[in-house]
XYZ file of C-alpha atoms in Angstrom:
114
model
C -161.454 59.188 -9.536
C -159.187 59.684 -12.552
C -159.153 57.407 -15.582
C -156.768 58.104 -18.460
C -158.667 57.806 -21.752
C -157.433 57.485 -25.314
C -158.975 57.124 -28.777
C -159.337 53.931 -30.845
C -156.183 53.411 -32.889
C -154.160 55.603 -30.533
C -151.319 54.210 -28.455
C -152.481 53.281 -24.971
C -152.562 56.011 -22.389
C -149.502 56.652 -20.281
C -149.174 53.743 -17.833
C -149.253 55.899 -14.701
C -152.050 58.209 -13.584
C -149.689 61.065 -12.794
C -148.907 61.661 -16.474
C -152.369 60.965 -17.857
C -154.666 63.371 -19.655
C -158.240 63.788 -18.561
C -161.466 65.332 -19.818
C -163.164 67.532 -17.215
C -166.221 69.623 -18.051
C -165.458 69.138 -21.745
C -161.900 70.451 -21.409
C -158.828 68.229 -21.743
C -156.150 68.885 -19.164
C -153.611 67.177 -16.949
C -154.975 66.900 -13.429
C -151.620 66.077 -11.933
C -148.843 68.409 -13.002
C -145.127 68.496 -12.402
C -143.961 66.341 -9.491
C -142.646 69.352 -7.564
C -146.159 70.773 -7.174
C -148.058 67.733 -5.991
C -148.943 69.198 -2.601
C -152.554 68.271 -1.935
C -152.551 68.462 1.865
C -155.170 71.239 1.685
C -157.567 68.683 0.207
C -157.166 66.194 3.054
C -160.456 67.063 4.831
C -162.336 66.673 1.528
C -160.571 63.396 0.754
C -161.403 62.035 4.190
C -165.031 63.197 3.915
C -165.245 61.325 0.593
C -163.983 58.174 2.368
C -160.771 58.067 0.327
C -158.758 55.301 1.964
C -155.369 55.835 0.335
C -153.240 58.422 -1.444
C -150.333 57.984 -3.830
C -147.137 59.502 -2.549
C -144.858 60.340 -5.454
C -141.499 58.730 -4.840
C -140.056 57.380 -8.058
C -136.592 58.794 -8.683
C -136.559 60.288 -5.186
C -134.240 59.515 -2.321
C -135.339 57.322 0.582
C -134.945 60.394 2.826
C -137.393 62.365 0.648
C -139.993 59.592 0.662
C -139.572 59.142 4.421
C -140.130 62.849 5.049
C -143.172 63.076 2.773
C -144.720 59.971 4.347
C -144.090 61.448 7.816
C -145.766 64.749 6.857
C -148.784 62.888 5.481
C -149.061 60.621 8.541
C -149.017 63.634 10.862
C -151.519 65.510 8.687
C -153.901 62.537 8.593
C -153.727 62.198 12.368
C -154.366 65.948 12.872
C -157.225 65.953 10.379
C -158.878 62.924 12.009
C -158.632 64.618 15.409
C -160.134 67.942 14.258
C -161.201 68.082 10.587
C -163.033 71.416 10.975
C -159.877 73.228 12.082
C -157.312 71.318 10.011
C -154.557 73.492 8.583
C -151.896 71.808 6.432
C -148.354 72.014 7.745
C -147.246 73.108 4.270
C -149.296 75.705 2.417
C -149.093 76.625 -1.256
C -151.039 79.223 -3.186
C -153.847 78.004 -5.429
C -151.797 78.210 -8.618
C -149.206 75.840 -7.197
C -151.671 73.080 -6.441
C -151.409 70.429 -9.108
C -155.132 69.958 -9.691
C -155.738 73.650 -10.462
C -153.037 74.450 -12.979
C -154.085 74.306 -16.602
C -151.272 76.025 -18.451
C -149.910 74.198 -21.483
C -146.129 74.568 -21.497
C -145.182 71.193 -20.029
C -142.828 69.057 -22.144
C -143.510 65.864 -20.187
C -147.135 65.706 -21.337
C -148.413 63.372 -23.994
C -149.429 65.136 -27.215
C -153.158 65.922 -27.694
């Protein structure tokens, strides 16, 4: 679970989780990076094992065709993972550095200041 935190006297945190800043193991970072790298299909078996009941599909400022395709990929992946979670392989694979929850570099202009 992610909760965007901010200090007393500071403007409220960004109103959407995708742009929030988080403290993990004493280190501040942005768990969700640029929208183009939000592929978390590899995590689907873990999400399902943790009884996660929903996922946010990024779609703001995207075409209906894009959202339709992403929703279709997720639906198919969920069905495949339910059928055989031990052998689930995402339809789309990305290396570890491309997964949004792993990247911790700091050159991202869309982030809120520290």
